Amino acid sequence: MSHRYPIRVNRRLFLSSVAMLTITAPAVSLARTISGALPWEPMTSDPPMQVVPGGWQFFTPQEAALVEAIVDRLIPHDDLSIGGKEAGCAVYIDRQLVGAFGTSSRLYTQGPFKPALPTQGYQGEANPAQRYRAGLAAIDAFLKQRDGKTFVELKPEDQDAFLTAMETGKIELPNGVKGPGFFGLMLQNTMEGFFADPVYGGNKDMVSWRMLGFPGARYDYRDHVAKHNQPYPQPPVSITGRPEWLGKGA
Amino acid sequence: MRTLALTLTAGLATLAWTCAIAADQADQIIRGQYQAVLGDCAGCHTRPGGKPLAGGLPLETPFGALIPPNITPDSETGIGNWSEADFRNMMKTGIGHNGVRLYPAMPYPAYTRMTDQDISDLWAYLTTVDPISNKVEANQLPFPLNIRLSMWGWNLLNFSETPFTPDPSKPAEWNRGAYIVQGPGHCGTCHTPKSFLGADKDSVFLQGASLQGWFAPDITNNAQSGLGKWSEDDLIQYLKTGVNAHSIASGPMAEAVENSTSKMTDADLKAVAVYLKSLGSDAGAAQPAKPDQARMVAGEAIYRDNCSACHGGDGSGAGALFPALTGNSIIAQDNTETLARLVLAGSQAVHTEHARTTPAMPSLAWRLNDQQVADVLTYVRNSWGNAAPAVSSGDVAAVRKELTQ
């Protein structure tokens, strides 16, 4: 039985652990004691940075054109809404890739890097910024070799066919880029851009929220809880507000 | 044997006499400690988190900064060299030890109404405070105001040494309230409008004044801008806990509640309430013009999205947590400095023994521009039965500038 445990808890180990804990406990118990009013400062807030469209911060112009073409196939313009490009999905992805998401600065990024089960998500060494850089280059290289054209130059149905093949792993991208994994990353980020608050650069004019009837950054519905089978009357609101705040009407 | 008995008797008598003196002194010191509560000495003379009465944070007056000095009995840096006569003279006339003239940021124009007994008790208490060595250069005023002799002229124009005179036609409780409000409580120091020389304008006693970036509201019984909608019990509850159905204390009043009114006796709070409710004023009785409809529409949208979650769709608030905006006299003041400040900077409710939760309003300065703050305030001031003049974006801009300096 005991051979299953790499460390056997014997008497000596137990005693030395207790000793270690006793030594280190005072150091970790230096918590602050707060009495009276909770600490509070005027004029303090931690709002998200407003993404201002215009220019690319991560993508090269060539990469940007490719990403804009892809997001416009993932969310095409139709009678329900504008397309992914016009909604700002590429701007959203660009700004995310220069931030904490792109560099994985808030994730554990050291090895070991082992093959993952499908349920475990991406387990590789590259961060999202590196994956985009390599993935977009691989798409260009693949299409140039196969069709002599870039993705942007393909007809929409050919673009769809390529993306479908990439998603299902039917094609082999160069430089070891895994088609299904990179497709999944782009699809995920495009949806985020389309549905996230406009403050982050996508979802222009709250287009997806208007489409769905989602009321946006609100958090109190007490006045409406008892009104059954009635549509919620307020229009959506972004973290940065809504047009009605300007006194000009919607 | 007889000698021994005599000695013993004499000794016992002396001991009893000493004890009686000590007991008298102890009583006087305890009474003096309560005078320090009524007068809220600590509000100015104690720095937050600092040693009691060893000097406070700078007071930003319209004329310049004054730093409340060290009033512990330290002989180098405090008032250890003062006599009781010096102290009484200072409280009555604003002239301290060695003839130094005080600036009326020290509310001697109010303390002059205190009785000799109360001042004597307060002195007895102050001599028992821990002496702290802390040098304070009180006078930070620019030339020529930094010349203390200029206060001779100020006093000539604005000050007369007046003891409190009870009104025999009023009940003792009313007179006690009047004494606290006009004397040790020095409510008028914040709540009475000032002349251009910084003196109280007695004709508009307690009708609201601006100071240190806040507007101290009208606390007369005026129905619109004052306490007219408050019952005596509302007022007692507010002073005792900082919170009632109409309002939650914040800003400088939060400090006054925390250090002073929450520690007053119930009888004194009742007396203060009786007196304040008896003060009539007809200021602000005129019906203001209806604000521009477009601004009301914008203001309502901003209110729905930013304010209604806590203050309610109909401005009814949520008990002791979020103040009601209907019938709240702060909303109806002519001066909107406090309102703009609350929206821009946010605010935290007072902490008292009876109300410990300290709910806070977040700062909205990052989310709303000056026009939007002005529009939402205009909407709140003219909804649900409220009626007050529209707020201009320039008023908000001035407050924002002050807050971000």
XYZ file of C-alpha atoms in Angstrom:
655
model
C 0.000 0.000 0.000
C 2.607 2.492 1.120
C 4.659 2.076 -2.046
C 2.071 4.155 -3.918
C 3.113 7.292 -2.117
C 6.361 8.780 -3.340
C 6.824 10.451 0.068
C 6.115 8.330 3.105
C 4.970 10.336 6.060
C 7.025 8.842 8.840
C 7.540 10.187 12.312
C 10.667 12.148 11.464
C 9.101 13.857 8.430
C 5.997 14.696 10.404
C 7.953 16.258 13.247
C 10.201 18.259 10.957
C 7.158 19.531 9.038
C 5.608 20.724 12.260
C 8.875 22.443 13.137
C 9.005 24.128 9.729
C 5.415 25.297 10.033
C 6.081 26.679 13.478
C 9.057 28.639 12.180
C 7.327 30.001 9.104
C 3.878 30.598 10.631
C 4.654 34.008 12.182
C 5.960 35.235 8.847
C 2.773 34.383 6.981
C 0.355 35.532 9.677
C 1.200 39.236 9.278
C -2.301 39.963 7.999
C -3.636 43.500 8.310
C -6.114 44.167 11.061
C -8.811 46.617 10.070
C -10.976 48.226 12.713
C -13.489 51.021 12.371
C -14.467 52.013 8.855
C -13.293 49.976 5.890
C -10.418 51.601 3.985
C -11.803 53.860 1.260
C -10.405 56.658 -0.908
C -12.307 59.221 -2.977
C -11.794 59.419 -6.765
C -10.620 55.819 -7.002
C -11.816 53.448 -9.707
C -10.347 50.726 -11.862
C -12.108 51.100 -15.213
C -11.019 49.168 -18.314
C -8.960 51.091 -20.868
C -11.136 52.296 -23.724
C -9.914 50.761 -27.007
C -9.738 53.469 -29.637
C -9.993 52.163 -33.214
C -7.354 53.252 -35.700
C -3.967 51.741 -36.440
C -2.737 48.261 -35.535
C -0.729 47.606 -32.423
C 0.124 43.929 -32.932
C -0.698 42.952 -36.511
C 1.306 43.996 -39.539
C -0.918 45.519 -42.243
C -0.745 42.197 -44.111
C -1.719 40.184 -41.033
C -4.496 42.663 -40.255
C -5.994 42.266 -43.747
C -5.903 38.469 -43.345
C -7.534 38.553 -39.875
C -10.213 40.987 -41.048
C -11.018 38.650 -43.953
C -11.214 35.633 -41.621
C -13.453 37.299 -38.987
C -15.751 38.435 -41.804
C -16.187 34.770 -42.882
C -16.692 33.557 -39.284
C -19.372 36.227 -38.705
C -20.544 37.268 -42.178
C -22.696 40.313 -42.768
C -26.342 39.224 -43.063
C -29.855 40.500 -42.369
C -29.318 40.011 -38.621
C -26.200 42.086 -38.159
C -23.088 43.632 -39.613
C -20.082 41.350 -40.187
C -17.135 40.614 -37.912
C -14.817 43.066 -39.673
C -17.186 46.030 -39.415
C -18.030 45.095 -35.810
C -14.360 45.540 -34.888
C -13.457 41.903 -34.109
C -9.976 42.277 -35.649
C -9.354 45.453 -33.614
C -10.434 43.560 -30.510
C -8.002 40.696 -31.254
C -5.178 43.116 -32.081
C -5.503 44.905 -28.729
C -5.833 41.654 -26.789
C -2.636 40.325 -28.352
C -0.560 43.289 -27.156
C -1.999 42.939 -23.657
C -1.955 40.349 -20.894
C -3.803 37.802 -23.034
C -1.281 37.919 -25.874
C 1.716 37.397 -23.634
C -0.021 34.988 -21.202
C 1.369 37.235 -18.487
C -1.223 36.064 -16.012
C -0.808 32.328 -16.713
C 1.700 29.708 -15.717
C 3.850 29.307 -18.811
C 6.675 26.978 -17.785
C 6.997 23.344 -18.803
C 6.550 20.471 -18.959
C 4.882 20.770 -22.365
C 3.255 17.427 -23.069
C 0.668 16.349 -25.609
C -2.755 17.239 -24.235
C -6.058 15.400 -24.282
C -8.738 17.197 -26.320
C -10.509 18.145 -23.081
C -7.428 19.877 -21.726
C -7.168 22.731 -24.202
C -3.950 24.124 -25.554
C -0.913 22.917 -23.587
C 1.896 24.151 -25.842
C 4.723 26.533 -25.072
C 3.763 29.410 -27.397
C 1.607 32.251 -26.037
C -1.372 33.561 -28.090
C 0.682 36.353 -29.674
C 3.252 33.835 -30.899
C 0.506 31.476 -32.103
C -1.141 34.212 -34.167
C 2.187 35.304 -35.671
C 3.110 31.746 -36.649
C -0.429 30.685 -37.600
C -1.156 33.635 -39.901
C 2.226 33.178 -41.619
C 1.450 29.472 -42.090
C -1.929 30.233 -43.699
C -0.310 32.648 -46.156
C 2.507 30.247 -46.944
C 0.136 27.308 -47.442
C -2.218 29.172 -49.787
C 0.613 30.741 -51.775
C 2.071 27.311 -52.365
C -1.274 25.614 -53.137
C -3.219 28.361 -54.996
C -0.634 31.060 -55.685
C -2.997 33.492 -53.939
C -3.435 34.962 -50.459
C -6.554 34.271 -48.387
C -7.814 37.805 -49.015
C -7.718 37.203 -52.762
C -9.824 34.007 -52.611
C -13.532 34.006 -53.417
C -15.761 33.801 -50.281
C -16.741 30.156 -50.951
C -13.074 29.203 -51.370
C -12.255 31.041 -48.139
C -15.002 29.030 -46.383
C -13.706 25.788 -47.880
C -10.184 26.528 -46.673
C -11.365 27.450 -43.138
C -13.488 24.296 -42.988
C -10.526 22.152 -44.041
C -8.373 23.876 -41.464
C -10.958 23.380 -38.723
C -11.334 19.674 -39.464
C -7.613 19.023 -39.858
C -7.916 17.989 -43.527
C -4.919 20.110 -44.506
C -1.387 20.201 -43.172
C -0.157 23.737 -42.431
C 3.601 24.374 -42.613
C 5.963 24.919 -39.660
C 4.052 22.492 -37.442
C 1.026 24.827 -37.007
C -1.951 22.749 -35.935
C -4.912 23.812 -38.113
C -7.798 22.838 -35.766
C -6.111 24.401 -32.722
C -5.370 27.723 -34.392
C -8.816 27.819 -36.025
C -10.383 27.267 -32.598
C -8.338 30.109 -31.127
C -9.408 32.526 -33.878
C -13.077 31.486 -33.638
C -13.034 31.919 -29.861
C -11.439 35.386 -30.035
C -13.743 36.504 -32.866
C -16.812 35.573 -30.816
C -15.346 37.412 -27.818
C -14.830 40.519 -29.923
C -18.352 40.328 -31.306
C -20.104 39.809 -27.971
C -17.826 41.577 -25.451
C -18.408 45.147 -24.296
C -17.605 47.729 -26.988
C -15.050 49.249 -24.613
C -12.700 46.462 -25.758
C -12.850 47.425 -29.438
C -15.433 45.035 -30.933
C -19.260 44.823 -30.770
C -19.541 48.188 -32.511
C -22.543 50.201 -31.269
C -23.512 47.159 -29.166
C -24.614 45.445 -32.401
C -24.662 41.899 -31.015
C -26.472 42.971 -27.858
C -29.166 44.745 -29.880
C -29.474 41.604 -32.048
C -29.953 39.384 -28.985
C -31.859 41.833 -26.762
C -29.112 41.633 -24.138
C -29.371 44.707 -21.848
C -25.626 45.089 -21.314
C -23.781 46.337 -18.254
C -26.712 46.497 -15.872
C -27.068 44.696 -12.600
C -30.352 45.490 -10.977
C -33.742 44.368 -12.231
C -35.888 44.716 -9.116
C -38.320 47.064 -10.873
C -38.986 44.354 -13.480
C -38.837 41.071 -11.567
C -42.595 40.953 -11.036
C -43.499 41.965 -14.601
C -43.925 38.565 -16.199
C -44.048 38.040 -19.959
C -43.197 41.638 -20.681
C -40.107 42.616 -22.633
C -37.446 44.472 -20.681
C -37.814 48.094 -21.798
C -34.305 49.498 -21.399
C -31.884 49.478 -24.356
C -28.409 47.972 -23.903
C -25.700 49.997 -22.185
C -21.958 49.645 -22.497
C -19.396 50.238 -19.779
C -18.790 53.509 -21.618
C -22.452 54.429 -21.814
C -25.066 54.601 -24.568
C -26.066 57.242 -27.105
C -29.046 58.385 -25.015
C -26.627 59.773 -22.413
C -25.654 62.453 -24.892
C -29.109 63.986 -24.813
C -29.610 63.464 -28.534
C -31.766 60.345 -28.338
C -30.868 56.966 -29.783
C -2.567 57.948 73.613
C -4.617 61.065 73.241
C -2.040 62.552 70.962
C -2.138 59.478 68.840
C -5.914 59.626 68.612
C -5.780 63.270 67.636
C -3.161 62.618 65.029
C -5.177 59.754 63.644
C -8.336 61.814 63.553
C -6.559 64.675 61.876
C -4.963 62.266 59.419
C -8.284 60.681 58.569
C -9.894 64.059 58.125
C -7.128 65.136 55.780
C -7.457 61.918 53.833
C -11.226 62.330 53.483
C -10.765 65.926 52.413
C -8.147 64.926 49.820
C -10.421 62.195 48.520
C -13.285 64.631 48.245
C -11.087 66.997 46.251
C -9.907 64.128 44.074
C -13.493 63.012 43.479
C -14.470 66.571 42.626
C -11.556 66.826 40.255
C -12.411 63.515 38.648
C -15.975 64.680 38.110
C -14.755 67.914 36.602
C -12.360 66.099 34.271
C -15.137 63.776 33.120
C -17.410 66.764 32.511
C -14.563 68.445 30.641
C -14.075 65.367 28.482
C -17.734 65.664 27.488
C -17.188 69.355 26.687
C -14.407 68.248 24.330
C -16.966 65.945 22.663
C -19.541 68.756 22.360
C -16.891 71.092 20.966
C -15.407 68.373 18.711
C -11.862 69.501 19.562
C -10.483 66.281 18.083
C -12.228 66.963 14.759
C -9.631 69.625 13.991
C -6.815 69.111 16.489
C -6.267 65.380 15.952
C -4.773 64.159 12.707
C -6.528 60.984 11.442
C -4.608 58.129 13.034
C -2.447 60.623 14.965
C -1.930 61.238 18.670
C -5.003 62.801 20.318
C -5.078 66.618 20.155
C -1.417 66.856 19.066
C -2.272 68.930 15.964
C -4.475 68.310 12.941
C -4.616 68.383 9.177
C -4.461 71.783 7.420
C -7.769 73.623 7.146
C -8.096 75.076 3.668
C -9.858 78.382 4.200
C -10.722 80.812 1.389
C -7.866 82.948 2.733
C -5.169 80.272 2.930
C -4.185 77.275 5.022
C -4.231 77.123 8.799
C -2.991 74.123 10.737
C -4.834 73.330 13.955
C -2.134 73.450 16.646
C -1.029 70.979 19.285
C -3.300 71.459 22.327
C -1.797 68.768 24.539
C -0.145 69.983 27.770
C 3.376 69.746 26.303
C 5.173 72.895 27.483
C 7.429 73.238 24.415
C 5.006 72.607 21.554
C 1.556 72.427 23.185
C -0.317 74.536 25.727
C 1.628 73.346 28.798
C 2.658 76.915 29.633
C -0.881 78.254 29.513
C -2.854 79.124 32.620
C -6.550 78.462 32.996
C -7.069 82.216 32.679
C -5.189 82.190 29.331
C -7.415 79.389 28.122
C -10.654 81.025 29.214
C -9.574 84.299 27.643
C -8.762 82.525 24.378
C -12.131 80.748 24.260
C -13.963 84.002 25.013
C -12.005 86.506 22.908
C -9.731 84.657 20.489
C -6.642 86.077 22.210
C -4.378 83.366 23.557
C -1.302 83.012 25.766
C 1.035 86.029 25.462
C -1.627 88.002 23.606
C -1.351 85.976 20.393
C -4.434 86.581 18.260
C -6.147 83.471 16.880
C -7.757 83.272 13.466
C -11.491 82.592 13.600
C -10.961 79.171 11.982
C -10.770 78.431 15.692
C -14.469 78.952 16.376
C -14.074 81.353 19.278
C -16.982 83.427 17.896
C -19.082 80.393 18.960
C -17.098 79.313 22.022
C -17.464 82.815 23.434
C -21.021 81.759 24.332
C -19.823 78.930 26.566
C -20.260 79.244 30.318
C -17.234 79.781 32.541
C -18.003 76.486 34.242
C -17.927 74.532 30.962
C -14.678 76.206 29.894
C -13.160 75.497 33.288
C -14.185 71.827 33.032
C -12.737 71.599 29.534
C -9.464 73.077 30.776
C -9.354 70.546 33.618
C -9.713 67.764 31.071
C -7.111 69.180 28.664
C -4.490 69.268 31.444
C -4.894 65.469 31.815
C -4.283 64.608 28.151
C -0.946 62.917 27.345
C 1.551 65.667 26.500
C 2.892 65.116 22.988
C 5.870 66.922 21.532
C 4.771 67.989 18.056
C 5.638 71.410 16.703
C 2.897 72.873 14.532
C 3.315 76.076 12.537
C -0.351 77.008 12.580
C -0.162 80.128 10.464
C 0.297 79.302 6.758
C -1.582 82.335 5.480
C -0.163 84.642 2.782
C 0.923 88.225 3.538
C -0.708 90.401 4.874
C -3.209 87.997 6.439
C -0.340 86.202 8.169
C 0.044 89.207 10.452
C -1.994 88.165 13.432
C -2.592 91.764 14.446
C -4.905 92.033 11.424
C -7.332 89.995 13.534
C -7.641 93.030 15.776
C -9.461 94.796 12.971
C -11.410 91.658 12.081
C -12.650 91.288 15.639
C -13.579 94.955 15.729
C -15.770 94.477 12.652
C -17.092 90.983 13.150
C -16.826 89.864 16.730
C -18.224 90.739 20.082
C -17.750 88.769 23.255
C -21.274 87.586 23.987
C -22.227 85.063 26.614
C -25.160 82.795 25.841
C -28.378 84.306 27.153
C -31.220 81.850 27.651
C -34.655 82.834 26.378
C -36.877 82.661 29.463
C -39.993 82.268 27.301
C -38.689 78.938 25.940
C -38.443 75.577 27.732
C -35.163 74.553 29.350
C -34.695 71.853 26.679
C -34.876 74.407 23.844
C -32.379 76.611 25.663
C -30.011 73.687 26.179
C -30.226 72.941 22.438
C -29.636 76.579 21.534
C -26.617 76.650 23.848
C -25.055 73.548 22.261
C -25.758 74.637 18.672
C -24.594 78.255 19.107
C -21.860 77.585 21.665
C -19.715 74.474 22.061
C -21.247 72.606 19.086
C -20.348 75.559 16.799
C -22.714 74.264 14.075
C -22.703 77.685 12.410
C -18.976 77.460 11.701
C -19.855 75.189 8.784
C -23.595 75.679 8.244
C -23.888 79.499 8.364
C -23.068 81.479 5.203
C -19.990 83.692 5.534
C -19.396 87.329 4.641
C -16.506 88.202 2.325
C -14.423 88.577 5.482
C -15.264 85.026 6.516
C -17.547 86.002 9.370
C -20.891 84.331 10.058
C -23.838 86.189 8.555
C -26.187 85.989 11.522
C -29.244 86.953 9.456
C -29.018 83.623 7.630
C -27.921 81.549 10.631
C -27.519 77.830 9.715
C -28.984 78.244 6.200
C -26.128 76.443 4.449
C -22.579 77.309 3.427
C -19.729 76.069 1.284
C -16.416 74.998 2.800
C -13.486 72.772 1.953
C -15.110 71.564 -1.254
C -18.393 70.545 0.375
C -21.663 72.368 0.875
C -22.878 72.226 4.470
C -26.643 72.259 3.939
C -29.397 74.364 5.408
C -30.228 72.920 8.852
C -33.107 75.235 9.685
C -36.628 73.837 9.548
C -37.123 74.978 5.915
C -39.360 72.455 4.156
C -37.459 72.398 0.843
C -33.805 72.930 1.651
C -33.744 72.321 5.386
C -34.893 69.781 7.946
C -38.589 70.496 7.458
C -39.349 66.916 6.392
C -37.376 65.423 9.261
C -39.002 64.583 12.583
C -37.153 65.204 15.830
C -36.486 61.474 16.000
C -35.047 61.503 12.446
C -32.661 64.219 13.507
C -31.662 62.445 16.718
C -31.093 59.220 14.809
C -28.943 61.033 12.232
C -26.771 62.720 14.843
C -26.438 59.542 16.890
C -25.796 57.020 14.121
C -24.982 59.078 11.016
C -27.870 57.423 9.186
C -31.607 57.951 8.953
C -34.359 57.371 6.402
C -33.497 60.628 4.597
C -29.742 60.821 4.537
C -26.375 59.305 5.369
C -23.624 61.523 6.722
C -20.515 61.834 4.588
C -17.634 64.255 4.165
C -16.924 66.657 7.029
C -20.291 65.882 8.679
C -19.261 62.236 8.878
C -16.288 63.350 10.960
C -18.504 65.535 13.139
C -20.893 62.620 13.705
C -18.100 60.169 14.408
C -16.134 62.369 16.839
C -18.861 64.442 18.372
C -22.605 63.993 17.891
C -22.608 60.180 18.124
C -21.034 60.545 21.569
C -23.484 63.151 22.878
C -26.064 62.151 25.483
C -29.580 61.343 24.286
C -30.916 64.300 26.287
C -28.540 66.699 24.534
C -29.390 65.279 21.088
C -33.072 65.755 21.851
C -32.376 69.341 22.919
C -30.457 70.029 19.698
C -33.293 68.544 17.637
C -35.929 70.608 19.464
C -33.926 73.788 18.867
C -33.100 73.167 15.179
C -36.714 72.229 14.405
C -37.780 75.574 15.872
C -35.673 77.634 13.440
C -37.751 78.914 10.561
C -36.392 80.222 7.299
C -38.140 80.999 4.065
C -35.048 80.716 1.876
C -35.589 78.882 -1.400
C -39.372 78.993 -1.229
C -39.698 80.194 -4.844
C -40.566 77.483 -7.371
C -37.581 77.011 -9.725
C -38.010 77.017 -13.501
C -38.637 73.635 -15.165
C -35.405 72.352 -16.677
C -34.880 71.740 -20.380
C -36.709 68.552 -21.482
C -33.766 67.166 -23.489
C -31.586 67.367 -20.410
C -34.226 65.560 -18.351
C -34.355 62.760 -20.965
C -30.569 62.393 -20.982
C -30.515 62.624 -17.202
C -33.069 59.846 -16.870
C -31.039 57.538 -19.146
C -27.902 58.241 -17.119
C -29.821 57.720 -13.876
C -31.240 54.360 -15.039
C -27.806 53.071 -16.029
C -25.668 54.418 -13.194
C -27.733 55.225 -10.123
C -30.980 53.254 -10.050
C -29.433 49.940 -9.019
C -28.753 51.329 -5.545
C -30.979 54.404 -5.237
C -33.995 52.698 -6.870
C -35.862 53.438 -10.085
C -38.044 55.863 -8.116
C -35.268 57.358 -5.978
C -36.514 55.593 -2.864
C -33.089 54.239 -1.866
C -32.622 51.233 0.381
C -32.952 51.955 4.074
C -29.731 52.558 5.922
C -27.568 51.366 3.002
C -28.377 53.695 0.107
C -29.908 57.118 0.794
C -33.282 58.003 -0.671
C -33.129 60.804 -3.227
C -36.740 61.813 -2.715
C -37.293 64.436 -0.054
C -33.555 64.423 0.681
C -32.642 68.007 1.523
C -29.062 67.606 0.202
C -30.615 67.183 -3.261
C -32.483 70.483 -3.019
C -29.682 72.822 -1.882
C -29.048 75.805 -4.155
C -25.322 75.072 -4.036
C -24.603 71.789 -5.867
C -20.960 71.406 -4.825
C -21.664 68.422 -2.572
C -23.833 66.704 -5.210
C -21.219 67.049 -7.951
C -18.562 65.879 -5.546
C -20.529 62.781 -4.517
C -21.019 61.707 -8.139
C -17.449 62.443 -9.242
C -15.459 61.270 -6.223
C -17.879 58.854 -4.596
C -18.337 58.836 -0.854
C -18.257 56.580 2.140
C -20.902 56.626 4.847
C -19.855 57.501 8.352
C -18.756 54.755 10.744
C -20.346 54.954 14.172
C -20.875 52.448 16.930
C -24.526 52.241 15.863
C -23.923 52.023 12.087
C -20.803 50.057 11.240
C -21.380 48.953 7.677
C -19.957 52.085 5.948
C -21.567 51.522 2.541
C -19.736 53.517 -0.131
C -20.737 55.161 -3.399
C -18.252 54.549 -6.221
C -16.476 57.329 -8.064
C -18.106 57.959 -11.468
C -15.598 60.573 -12.656
C -14.184 58.136 -15.239
C -17.577 57.217 -16.692
C -19.509 60.483 -16.859
C -18.345 63.765 -18.355
C -19.269 67.135 -16.842
C -22.374 67.539 -18.995
C -23.606 64.055 -18.079
C -23.072 64.658 -14.348
C -24.931 67.977 -14.683
C -27.786 66.285 -16.578
C -28.243 63.428 -14.115
C -28.174 65.842 -11.159
C -30.708 68.062 -12.920
C -32.918 64.993 -13.427
C -32.649 63.898 -9.771
C -33.306 67.446 -8.555
C -36.513 67.581 -10.601
C -38.017 64.098 -10.258
C -40.278 62.315 -7.785
C -41.489 65.560 -6.230
C -38.044 67.203 -6.003
C -37.811 70.725 -7.459
C -34.503 72.582 -7.609
C -32.673 74.654 -10.228
C -30.830 72.898 -13.079
C -27.120 72.178 -12.658
C -24.648 73.568 -15.213
C -21.727 71.609 -16.605
C -19.488 74.494 -15.567
C -20.379 73.911 -11.903
C -19.393 70.256 -12.286
C -16.189 71.161 -14.130
C -15.135 73.407 -11.235
C -15.605 70.597 -8.723
C -13.786 68.113 -10.974
C -10.867 70.515 -11.298
C -10.623 70.839 -7.552
C -10.801 67.079 -7.040
C -8.147 66.255 -9.616
C -5.645 68.927 -8.560
